[in-house]
Amino acid sequence: MAASKKLMSVRRDWRERDVRVVLSALIIAVATVATIALFASQLQRTLVTSASSFLAADRQLEAENGREVPESWMQEAESRGLETARMVEFSTMVYGADNFQLVSVKAVNDTYPLRGEVEVQQGATAPRELVSSGPAPGEVWINPRLLRLLNLDVGDSLDVGSLSLTISGLLVREPDGGFRMSSLAPRVMMHASDVPATGVIQEGSRVEYVYLFAGDEDVLNSYHAWLEPRFGPSHEWEGVRDGETFSESLQRAERFLLLGGSLAVMLAAVAVAVASRQYALSQRDTVALLKTLGVNSRGIGTLYLRRLGLWGIVGAIGGLLVALPLFWLLSSVLSDVLERPVDYQLDPNALVPALLTALVSLFAFAYPPIRRLKHVPAMRVLRSQPGESGREAIPDMAIAIVAIFGLVWMYAREVSLVLALLGGLALLLGTLALLGWALVTTLRKISGGGNAWRLALVGLYRHRRASLSQIAVFAMTLMLAATLILVRTSLLDDWQAQLPDDAPNHFLINIAPDSVDQVEDFWAERGQPLRQLYPMVRGRLTELNGNPVREAVSKDERVNALNRELNLTWMDTLPSDNDIIEGQWFEPGQRRGVSIEAELAGKLGVEVGDSLGFTIGSDKVTETVTSIRTVQWDSMKPNFYMAFPPQGGLEDMPATWITAFYLPEDQKSALNEFSRQFPTVSVLEIDHIIERIQEIVQQVTQAIEAILALILAAALVVMAAVVSATMQERQREGALLRTLGGRQTLLVRSTMLEFALLGFFAGILGVIAAEAAVWALQFRMFEGEFRVHWQAILPIPVLSALVLAIFGRWQLKPVLSVSPMLLLRRLE
Amino acid sequence: MSDLSESYSQNDRPMLKVTNLTHRVSLETDTLTILQGVNLEINRGESVAIVGRSGSGKTTLLGLLAGLDTPSDGQVELDGSVISQLSEDERAKLRSRRVGFVFQSFQLLPALTALENVMLPLELSGSEKPDAKARELLERVGLGERLSHTPRQLSGGEQQRVAIARAFASEPVVLFADEPTGNLDNRTGSEVSDLLMTLNREQGTTLVMVTHDERLAARCGRQFSIEAGVLSEPSSATAQEAVN
C-alpha cells in the first residue's frame, strides 16, 4: 500500500518538467557511468586476452640454460588450478628435397596455445585458418618462405635430425611470435612428443624450454610468489604487463576510458545540479502553501528528502535498464571488430560507481537547493518575496566542486587527472567572471532600436545572471567534451605516428661488418634503401660503481635486463624518437662515456656520473654514464639500453650490424634471394606482429569512439536541460513581446542571435579551459607533447553558437505557433 | 508618427467597427460558441466599458478587438484596417504603432526593471530614445524613484502603474484594458483607475475596457454588457441605476 502511494507520487512528480529533467539527468548519469564501467571492464578483459595471446598464455616461464625446470614446479601450478602448456625451442638444420637449411624449431605439446590462435594455410594460395593447437605428432608446419627455399610443397616430407615429418600446413602466424633473438631462422613447428626421436637435443645443446600458464590473475600472482625464490639466474618470468610492445598502448587506452568516465560523471552532475535548482525555485510557492496549511519546517524537510530518495531509486533502476542494452550493443561491436565471440560478463563491481554516482549526485547537487526550501516563509503565499539572490548558491557550488572531484577521484584514482580538470575549471570560472564584468559594463549602454542585433544584446544584458550561469554550464560541458575530443585525437595521432603504414616490418640481424656495404647495395638496387644500420655487441652489465651489480640492486627489484645479455651499440647521433632527460649526448669526437635508457637507470638507481662495468666475452669495459635517455620501445625499430660513442669503449669488440626496414608484401620474394646471397644474415619477419598491433589499435580506437559518442550525447542532453530550464520565462516573454507588437521574424532573429552569442562565448571559454586541461593531461598522463589545437579553436565556438541558436529557435516554437491571447491566458 | 498615420487619425471613420462577429472554439467533442453576432462601433476618443460575468466571453471579445486573434466569422476593423485580412506580422506591426494593453495580472517581465519593462514597446517599435521617454512616463505615474526595481520588489498597485506607463509608452490610439483593477484592493484599484482615466483623457486615446467592476464601468462614456456571448448596450439610464 505504502509502495503504491510512493509510486503515485513519482508519477505525479513526473508531470513537473523540472522533475523530469532531474530524473532524466540521473538516469543518463547512471546509464553513462554504468555503460562505461561495464564496457571498460569488458574491454580490459578483451585487451588482456589479446595481449596475452602474444605470450600464447597469461604468463611465460623461460629456462634459457638448456635444462627443463623441476617437474614439481609444473605439478604445483596444476594443483593450483592453472592451465599449463610446454614448448621447447632450438635451432637445427633441416633437410628436404636435396636442400639444407638452418631453421628455428618450436616443439609444442597438446595444450599449446593457452591463449590466442595459430594461423595456418593448407597451401601457398589456400585461405588462412585460425586453429587453437599445434601440429599433430608426425606432422610439421613450416614458414611459407622455407617452402620456397627448400623447393618443397605441402604434403612432402621434411627431415628434422633423424626423424622424417610430413608437412601438413604453412605457419602464417604464431600467437607468441614475439621478438626473440633466438628465433631468427625460418620457423618450423612440430609436436613436442616427436623431439626425442629427432636426436637433435644433446647434453649442452642450445635449447630454451618455455612453460606457459593461464588462469586466474590472483592465482598466477601467488604462484609467481611461490616460484620466485626457486628461480635460478637463467629463469625468466614474463607477464602481459612486462611486454614492452604493448604495455604503453594498453595503459593509455585504460586512462582514456577512465578520463571518459570521469567526464561523464561531471556532466551528469552538472545536469542534476541545474535541474534541481530549477525545481527548488518552482517549489517555493508549494512550500509556502504547505506551511500555511500547518506543515512545519521539519515536515517539509522530510517530505523533500523522501522524494529525493525515491528519485534516486528510480534514477538508479532506470539508468541500469538503459545501460544494459547499450553495453550489449557496444560489446557486440567489439566482438565484430575482433571477429570472435565476446563472452559477456556483467562485472558487478562495475555497477558500484554508477550507483555511487546516483547517490552523490542527488545528495551533493540536488539536495542543497531543495534543503533550503524549508526556510521559505509562509508569507510568500500572501505576498511574493524576493527570490534567491544567488548568494545562497555559493556554498552549494563549494559542496558540488568537492563532490565532483571526489567522484572523479573515486573513478580514476589519478591525482593529475583531478588536478588538470580542476585547473581547467578554475581558469574557466576566472575567465567567466571577466566576461561577466565586460558584459555588464559594455552592454549597459546599449538600448533602444528595433533591430535584432540590438535586441539580442539587450536580451543578454537583461538576463545577465541567467546568461552568465548558462554560459558557465555550456562552457563546462564544452570543456569536458572538447577535452575528450582533443585527448582522443592526440592519442590516436600518437599511435598512428608510432606505427605508420610503412613502419619497419623486417629486421636484418647478424650482418658481418665487411658485408654491410653489400647488404645496403642489395636493398638499394631493389628500391628499398635501408635507413640506418646499428652496430651491436652482446654483453652483460656486471658492475655498478665498482661493485657487482647484483649486490648493488636490492633483491625485491628484479631487473630483467640483468638476467640476459644486453645489446650494446655505438652511435653518433641520437635517434629521433629518443630524448635525453639527464646529462648530455656525446659531443662530436667524444670517445668516452655511455648513455643508458631511463627506465633501466631508474630501476638500477643509476645517475649521470656513475660508472658501469660490462662483461663482453672475456673482456671488461668500464664507462661513466654521461646521459640518460628515453626510448620508444613500441616503435618497432632497433632500440638499445646502452649506447656508446663511436670509437668508444666498444671499438675493439666483435660487432655485428642490425637494421629494420619496411618491405611491402608483394616484394617478399626478394627475401629468398637475399637469404641465398647472405646466408649468415638472419631475417626476422615481424610484419604479422605489426599487423596484429595495428588491429588492436583499431579496436581500441573504435571503443574510444563509441564512448566519445556516448559522452557527447550526454553533453547535448545537459545543454538541452539548461536551455529548457529557462523555457517558461522565455515563452512568457515571447508572448508578451508579440502582444506588444513584436514581429515574428524580429523575435526569431533576436532570440537566435542571443543564443548564438551565448553559445559563442561559452565555446570560447570551453575551448580555452579544454586546452588548459589537455595541456596538463598530456603532460602528466599521456606523456605526449602538447601543442595548441588551432584547428579546434574556431570550429568549437562556431559550432556551439550554431547548436544553441537552433535550440533557441526550437524553444521559441510554441510561442510562435499559437495566438498571443491563448498564451497570455495560459501563462496567467 | 508618420504622415500616413496622421492622415488616418484625421479620418472620420470609427476607431473600431465590429460587424457580425462570431467566435467558436473546437473542443474534442463539439464546438463551443463563445461570441455570437456581435456588432459594435466605437468612435475616436470614446471610452467604453464591457461588463460581464466570468466566462461570458468578454476577454475573448477584447482579444479579437485588439487583433490578438482572428474571429471565426464576421470582421473587426481597427482604425481602418480589417484585422482578419492582415498577416500575423502585419497585425503585430499594427499593435506596436496603435495599440496599448493593460492586463489584470500586470504581465510585467520579472527579470526586467520597471524602466526596462516600460522601454520594451519603445524598443520594439524602433524608437531612438526609449530611455528618456520611459523615465518621463514612470515619473508621470509616480514611480520616478523606483526605476531600477524589479516587479518582485513592487506592490500590486505599483506593478499596475508600471503596466499603465508601458501601455502609454508607444502613444497608442486605442488602449485595451482587461480587468485592470481585478487584482487590486478597492483603494489601490480606484487610484489605478484614476490614473488610467486621466492619462487616457490627456492623450486623447480611445479606451476599451473589460471589467466586472460596475463602479469603474460607470466612469466610461458608454457601457455594454455581455452575456453568453451576446453583446447588448443598455440605455444610459439603466446603467446609471445599476451604479446607484
CSV table of N, CA and C in Angstrom, one decimal, chain A residues 63-164:
chain,number,residue,atom,x,y,z
A,63,ALA,N,63.3,-21.0,-19.5
A,63,ALA,CA,64.5,-21.5,-18.9
A,63,ALA,C,65.6,-21.5,-20.0
A,64,GLU,N,66.5,-20.6,-19.9
A,64,GLU,CA,67.5,-20.4,-21.0
A,64,GLU,C,68.7,-21.2,-20.9
A,65,ASN,N,68.8,-22.0,-19.8
A,65,ASN,CA,70.0,-22.7,-19.6
A,65,ASN,C,70.0,-24.1,-20.2
A,66,GLY,N,69.0,-24.4,-21.0
A,66,GLY,CA,69.0,-25.7,-21.7
A,66,GLY,C,68.6,-26.8,-20.8
A,67,ARG,N,68.0,-26.5,-19.6
A,67,ARG,CA,67.6,-27.6,-18.7
A,67,ARG,C,66.1,-27.4,-18.5
A,68,GLU,N,65.4,-28.5,-18.4
A,68,GLU,CA,64.0,-28.3,-18.0
A,68,GLU,C,63.8,-28.0,-16.5
A,69,VAL,N,62.7,-27.3,-16.2
A,69,VAL,CA,62.5,-26.9,-14.8
A,69,VAL,C,62.1,-28.2,-14.0
A,70,PRO,N,62.3,-28.2,-12.7
A,70,PRO,CA,61.8,-29.4,-11.9
A,70,PRO,C,60.4,-29.7,-12.2
A,71,GLU,N,60.0,-31.0,-12.3
A,71,GLU,CA,58.6,-31.4,-12.6
A,71,GLU,C,57.7,-30.9,-11.5
A,72,SER,N,58.2,-30.7,-10.2
A,72,SER,CA,57.4,-30.2,-9.1
A,72,SER,C,56.8,-28.8,-9.4
A,73,TRP,N,57.5,-28.0,-10.2
A,73,TRP,CA,57.0,-26.7,-10.4
A,73,TRP,C,55.7,-26.7,-11.2
A,74,MET,N,55.7,-27.6,-12.2
A,74,MET,CA,54.5,-27.8,-13.0
A,74,MET,C,53.4,-28.4,-12.2
A,75,GLN,N,53.8,-29.4,-11.4
A,75,GLN,CA,52.7,-30.0,-10.5
A,75,GLN,C,52.1,-29.0,-9.6
A,76,GLU,N,52.9,-28.1,-9.1
A,76,GLU,CA,52.4,-27.1,-8.2
A,76,GLU,C,51.4,-26.2,-9.0
A,77,ALA,N,51.8,-25.8,-10.2
A,77,ALA,CA,50.9,-24.9,-11.0
A,77,ALA,C,49.5,-25.6,-11.2
A,78,GLU,N,49.6,-26.9,-11.6
A,78,GLU,CA,48.4,-27.6,-11.9
A,78,GLU,C,47.5,-27.8,-10.6
A,79,SER,N,48.2,-28.0,-9.5
A,79,SER,CA,47.5,-28.2,-8.3
A,79,SER,C,46.8,-26.9,-7.8
A,80,ARG,N,47.3,-25.8,-8.3
A,80,ARG,CA,46.7,-24.5,-8.0
A,80,ARG,C,45.6,-24.2,-9.0
A,81,GLY,N,45.4,-25.1,-10.0
A,81,GLY,CA,44.3,-24.9,-10.9
A,81,GLY,C,44.6,-24.1,-12.1
A,82,LEU,N,45.9,-23.9,-12.4
A,82,LEU,CA,46.4,-23.2,-13.6
A,82,LEU,C,46.4,-24.1,-14.8
A,83,GLU,N,46.1,-23.6,-15.9
A,83,GLU,CA,46.3,-24.4,-17.2
A,83,GLU,C,47.8,-24.2,-17.5
A,84,THR,N,48.4,-25.3,-18.1
A,84,THR,CA,49.8,-25.2,-18.4
A,84,THR,C,50.0,-25.8,-19.8
A,85,ALA,N,51.1,-25.3,-20.5
A,85,ALA,CA,51.5,-25.9,-21.7
A,85,ALA,C,53.0,-25.8,-21.8
A,86,ARG,N,53.6,-26.6,-22.6
A,86,ARG,CA,55.1,-26.6,-22.6
A,86,ARG,C,55.6,-26.5,-24.1
A,87,MET,N,56.7,-25.9,-24.2
A,87,MET,CA,57.3,-25.9,-25.5
A,87,MET,C,58.8,-25.9,-25.4
A,88,VAL,N,59.5,-26.3,-26.5
A,88,VAL,CA,60.9,-26.2,-26.4
A,88,VAL,C,61.4,-25.7,-27.8
A,89,GLU,N,62.3,-24.7,-27.7
A,89,GLU,CA,62.8,-24.1,-28.9
A,89,GLU,C,64.3,-24.4,-29.1
A,90,PHE,N,64.7,-24.7,-30.3
A,90,PHE,CA,66.1,-24.9,-30.6
A,90,PHE,C,66.3,-24.6,-32.1
A,91,SER,N,67.6,-24.5,-32.5
A,91,SER,CA,67.9,-24.3,-33.9
A,91,SER,C,68.6,-25.5,-34.4
A,92,THR,N,68.3,-25.9,-35.6
A,92,THR,CA,68.9,-27.1,-36.2
A,92,THR,C,68.8,-27.0,-37.7
A,93,MET,N,69.5,-27.9,-38.4
A,93,MET,CA,69.4,-27.9,-39.8
A,93,MET,C,68.3,-28.9,-40.2
A,94,VAL,N,67.5,-28.5,-41.2
A,94,VAL,CA,66.5,-29.5,-41.7
A,94,VAL,C,66.9,-29.8,-43.1
A,95,TYR,N,66.4,-30.9,-43.6
A,95,TYR,CA,66.8,-31.4,-44.9
A,95,TYR,C,65.5,-31.8,-45.7
A,96,GLY,N,65.4,-31.4,-46.9
A,96,GLY,CA,64.2,-31.8,-47.7
A,96,GLY,C,64.5,-31.5,-49.1
A,97,ALA,N,64.1,-32.4,-50.0
A,97,ALA,CA,64.3,-32.3,-51.4
A,97,ALA,C,65.7,-31.8,-51.8
A,98,ASP,N,66.7,-32.5,-51.2
A,98,ASP,CA,68.2,-32.2,-51.5
A,98,ASP,C,68.7,-30.9,-51.0
A,99,ASN,N,68.0,-30.1,-50.2
A,99,ASN,CA,68.5,-28.8,-49.7
A,99,ASN,C,68.5,-28.9,-48.2
A,100,PHE,N,69.6,-28.2,-47.7
A,100,PHE,CA,69.7,-28.0,-46.2
A,100,PHE,C,69.3,-26.6,-45.9
A,101,GLN,N,68.8,-26.4,-44.7
A,101,GLN,CA,68.5,-25.0,-44.3
A,101,GLN,C,68.5,-25.0,-42.7
A,102,LEU,N,69.1,-23.9,-42.2
A,102,LEU,CA,69.1,-23.7,-40.8
A,102,LEU,C,67.7,-23.2,-40.4
A,103,VAL,N,67.0,-23.8,-39.4
A,103,VAL,CA,65.7,-23.3,-39.0
A,103,VAL,C,65.6,-23.2,-37.5
A,104,SER,N,64.6,-22.5,-37.1
A,104,SER,CA,64.4,-22.4,-35.6
A,104,SER,C,63.1,-23.2,-35.4
A,105,VAL,N,63.3,-24.3,-34.6
A,105,VAL,CA,62.2,-25.2,-34.3
A,105,VAL,C,61.5,-24.8,-33.0
A,106,LYS,N,60.2,-24.9,-33.1
A,106,LYS,CA,59.4,-24.8,-31.9
A,106,LYS,C,58.6,-26.0,-31.7
A,107,ALA,N,58.8,-26.8,-30.7
A,107,ALA,CA,58.0,-28.0,-30.5
A,107,ALA,C,57.0,-27.8,-29.4
A,108,VAL,N,55.8,-28.0,-29.6
A,108,VAL,CA,54.7,-27.7,-28.6
A,108,VAL,C,53.9,-28.9,-28.2
A,109,ASN,N,53.4,-28.9,-27.1
A,109,ASN,CA,52.6,-30.0,-26.6
A,109,ASN,C,51.1,-29.8,-27.0
A,110,ASP,N,50.2,-30.7,-26.6
A,110,ASP,CA,48.8,-30.7,-27.0
A,110,ASP,C,48.1,-29.5,-26.5
A,111,THR,N,48.4,-29.0,-25.3
A,111,THR,CA,47.6,-27.9,-24.8
A,111,THR,C,48.0,-26.5,-25.3
A,112,TYR,N,49.1,-26.4,-26.1
A,112,TYR,CA,49.5,-25.2,-26.7
A,112,TYR,C,48.5,-24.8,-27.8
A,113,PRO,N,48.1,-23.5,-28.0
A,113,PRO,CA,48.4,-22.4,-27.1
A,113,PRO,C,47.3,-22.2,-26.1
A,114,LEU,N,47.6,-21.6,-25.0
A,114,LEU,CA,46.6,-21.4,-23.9
A,114,LEU,C,45.8,-20.2,-24.2
A,115,ARG,N,46.3,-19.2,-24.9
A,115,ARG,CA,45.6,-18.0,-25.3
A,115,ARG,C,45.9,-17.8,-26.8
A,116,GLY,N,45.0,-17.2,-27.5
A,116,GLY,CA,45.2,-16.9,-28.9
A,116,GLY,C,45.1,-18.1,-29.8
A,117,GLU,N,45.4,-17.9,-31.1
A,117,GLU,CA,45.3,-19.0,-32.1
A,117,GLU,C,46.5,-19.0,-33.0
A,118,VAL,N,46.7,-20.1,-33.6
A,118,VAL,CA,47.8,-20.3,-34.6
A,118,VAL,C,47.1,-20.1,-35.9
A,119,GLU,N,47.7,-19.3,-36.8
A,119,GLU,CA,47.2,-19.1,-38.1
A,119,GLU,C,47.9,-19.9,-39.1
A,120,VAL,N,47.2,-20.8,-39.8
A,120,VAL,CA,47.9,-21.7,-40.8
A,120,VAL,C,47.2,-21.6,-42.1
A,121,GLN,N,47.9,-22.1,-43.2
A,121,GLN,CA,47.4,-22.2,-44.5
A,121,GLN,C,47.6,-23.7,-45.0
A,122,GLN,N,46.7,-24.2,-45.7
A,122,GLN,CA,46.9,-25.6,-46.2
A,122,GLN,C,47.8,-25.6,-47.5
A,123,GLY,N,48.0,-24.5,-48.1
A,123,GLY,CA,48.9,-24.4,-49.2
A,123,GLY,C,49.2,-22.9,-49.5
A,124,ALA,N,50.1,-22.6,-50.4
A,124,ALA,CA,50.5,-21.3,-50.6
A,124,ALA,C,49.4,-20.3,-50.9
A,125,THR,N,48.4,-20.8,-51.6
A,125,THR,CA,47.3,-19.9,-52.0
A,125,THR,C,46.0,-20.2,-51.2
A,126,ALA,N,46.0,-21.2,-50.3
A,126,ALA,CA,44.8,-21.5,-49.5
A,126,ALA,C,44.5,-20.4,-48.6
A,127,PRO,N,43.2,-20.3,-48.2
A,127,PRO,CA,42.8,-19.3,-47.2
A,127,PRO,C,43.5,-19.5,-45.8
A,128,ARG,N,43.7,-18.4,-45.1
A,128,ARG,CA,44.2,-18.6,-43.8
A,128,ARG,C,43.2,-19.1,-42.8
A,129,GLU,N,43.6,-20.0,-41.9
A,129,GLU,CA,42.7,-20.5,-40.9
A,129,GLU,C,43.3,-20.3,-39.5
A,130,LEU,N,42.3,-20.1,-38.5
A,130,LEU,CA,42.8,-20.0,-37.2
A,130,LEU,C,42.5,-21.3,-36.4
A,131,VAL,N,43.6,-21.9,-35.9
A,131,VAL,CA,43.4,-23.1,-35.1
A,131,VAL,C,43.9,-22.9,-33.7
A,132,SER,N,43.4,-23.7,-32.8
A,132,SER,CA,43.9,-23.5,-31.4
A,132,SER,C,44.7,-24.7,-31.0
A,133,SER,N,45.6,-25.2,-31.8
A,133,SER,CA,46.5,-26.2,-31.5
A,133,SER,C,47.7,-26.2,-32.4
A,134,GLY,N,48.7,-26.9,-32.0
A,134,GLY,CA,49.9,-27.0,-32.9
A,134,GLY,C,49.7,-28.2,-33.8
A,135,PRO,N,50.8,-28.6,-34.6
A,135,PRO,CA,50.6,-29.8,-35.4
A,135,PRO,C,50.5,-31.1,-34.6
A,136,ALA,N,49.9,-32.1,-35.3
A,136,ALA,CA,49.8,-33.4,-34.6
A,136,ALA,C,51.1,-34.1,-34.7
A,137,PRO,N,51.3,-35.1,-33.8
A,137,PRO,CA,52.6,-35.9,-33.9
A,137,PRO,C,52.8,-36.4,-35.3
A,138,GLY,N,54.0,-36.4,-35.7
A,138,GLY,CA,54.3,-36.9,-37.1
A,138,GLY,C,54.2,-35.8,-38.1
A,139,GLU,N,53.6,-34.7,-37.8
A,139,GLU,CA,53.4,-33.6,-38.8
A,139,GLU,C,54.3,-32.4,-38.4
A,140,VAL,N,54.4,-31.5,-39.4
A,140,VAL,CA,55.2,-30.3,-39.2
A,140,VAL,C,54.6,-29.2,-40.0
A,141,TRP,N,54.6,-28.0,-39.3
A,141,TRP,CA,54.1,-26.8,-40.1
A,141,TRP,C,55.4,-25.9,-40.3
A,142,ILE,N,55.5,-25.3,-41.5
A,142,ILE,CA,56.7,-24.5,-41.7
A,142,ILE,C,56.4,-23.1,-42.3
A,143,ASN,N,57.3,-22.3,-42.1
A,143,ASN,CA,57.2,-20.9,-42.6
A,143,ASN,C,57.1,-20.9,-44.1
A,144,PRO,N,56.2,-20.2,-44.7
A,144,PRO,CA,56.0,-20.2,-46.2
A,144,PRO,C,57.3,-20.0,-47.0
A,145,ARG,N,58.2,-19.2,-46.4
A,145,ARG,CA,59.4,-18.8,-47.1
A,145,ARG,C,60.3,-20.1,-47.2
A,146,LEU,N,60.2,-20.9,-46.2
A,146,LEU,CA,61.0,-22.1,-46.1
A,146,LEU,C,60.6,-23.1,-47.3
A,147,LEU,N,59.3,-23.1,-47.5
A,147,LEU,CA,58.8,-23.9,-48.6
A,147,LEU,C,59.5,-23.6,-49.9
A,148,ARG,N,59.7,-22.3,-50.2
A,148,ARG,CA,60.3,-21.9,-51.4
A,148,ARG,C,61.8,-22.1,-51.4
A,149,LEU,N,62.4,-21.8,-50.2
A,149,LEU,CA,63.8,-22.0,-50.0
A,149,LEU,C,64.2,-23.5,-50.3
A,150,LEU,N,63.4,-24.4,-49.8
A,150,LEU,CA,63.8,-25.8,-49.9
A,150,LEU,C,63.1,-26.4,-51.1
A,151,ASN,N,62.3,-25.7,-51.9
A,151,ASN,CA,61.6,-26.2,-53.0
A,151,ASN,C,60.7,-27.4,-52.7
A,152,LEU,N,59.9,-27.1,-51.6
A,152,LEU,CA,59.0,-28.2,-51.2
A,152,LEU,C,57.6,-27.8,-51.4
A,153,ASP,N,56.7,-28.7,-51.1
A,153,ASP,CA,55.3,-28.4,-51.2
A,153,ASP,C,54.6,-29.1,-50.0
A,154,VAL,N,53.4,-28.6,-49.7
A,154,VAL,CA,52.6,-29.2,-48.6
A,154,VAL,C,52.4,-30.7,-49.0
A,155,GLY,N,52.6,-31.6,-48.0
A,155,GLY,CA,52.4,-33.0,-48.2
A,155,GLY,C,53.8,-33.7,-48.4
A,156,ASP,N,54.8,-32.9,-48.7
A,156,ASP,CA,56.2,-33.5,-48.8
A,156,ASP,C,56.7,-33.8,-47.4
A,157,SER,N,57.8,-34.5,-47.4
A,157,SER,CA,58.3,-34.8,-46.0
A,157,SER,C,59.6,-34.0,-45.8
A,158,LEU,N,59.8,-33.7,-44.5
A,158,LEU,CA,60.9,-32.8,-44.1
A,158,LEU,C,61.7,-33.6,-43.0
A,159,ASP,N,63.0,-33.7,-43.1
A,159,ASP,CA,63.8,-34.4,-42.1
A,159,ASP,C,64.3,-33.4,-41.0
A,160,VAL,N,63.9,-33.7,-39.8
A,160,VAL,CA,64.4,-32.9,-38.7
A,160,VAL,C,65.3,-33.9,-37.9
A,161,GLY,N,66.6,-33.7,-37.9
A,161,GLY,CA,67.5,-34.6,-37.3
A,161,GLY,C,67.3,-36.0,-38.0
A,162,SER,N,67.1,-37.0,-37.2
A,162,SER,CA,66.9,-38.3,-37.8
A,162,SER,C,65.4,-38.7,-38.0
A,163,LEU,N,64.5,-37.7,-37.8
A,163,LEU,CA,63.1,-38.0,-37.9
A,163,LEU,C,62.5,-37.4,-39.2
A,164,SER,N,61.7,-38.1,-39.9
A,164,SER,CA,61.1,-37.6,-41.1
A,164,SER,C,59.6,-37.2,-40.7
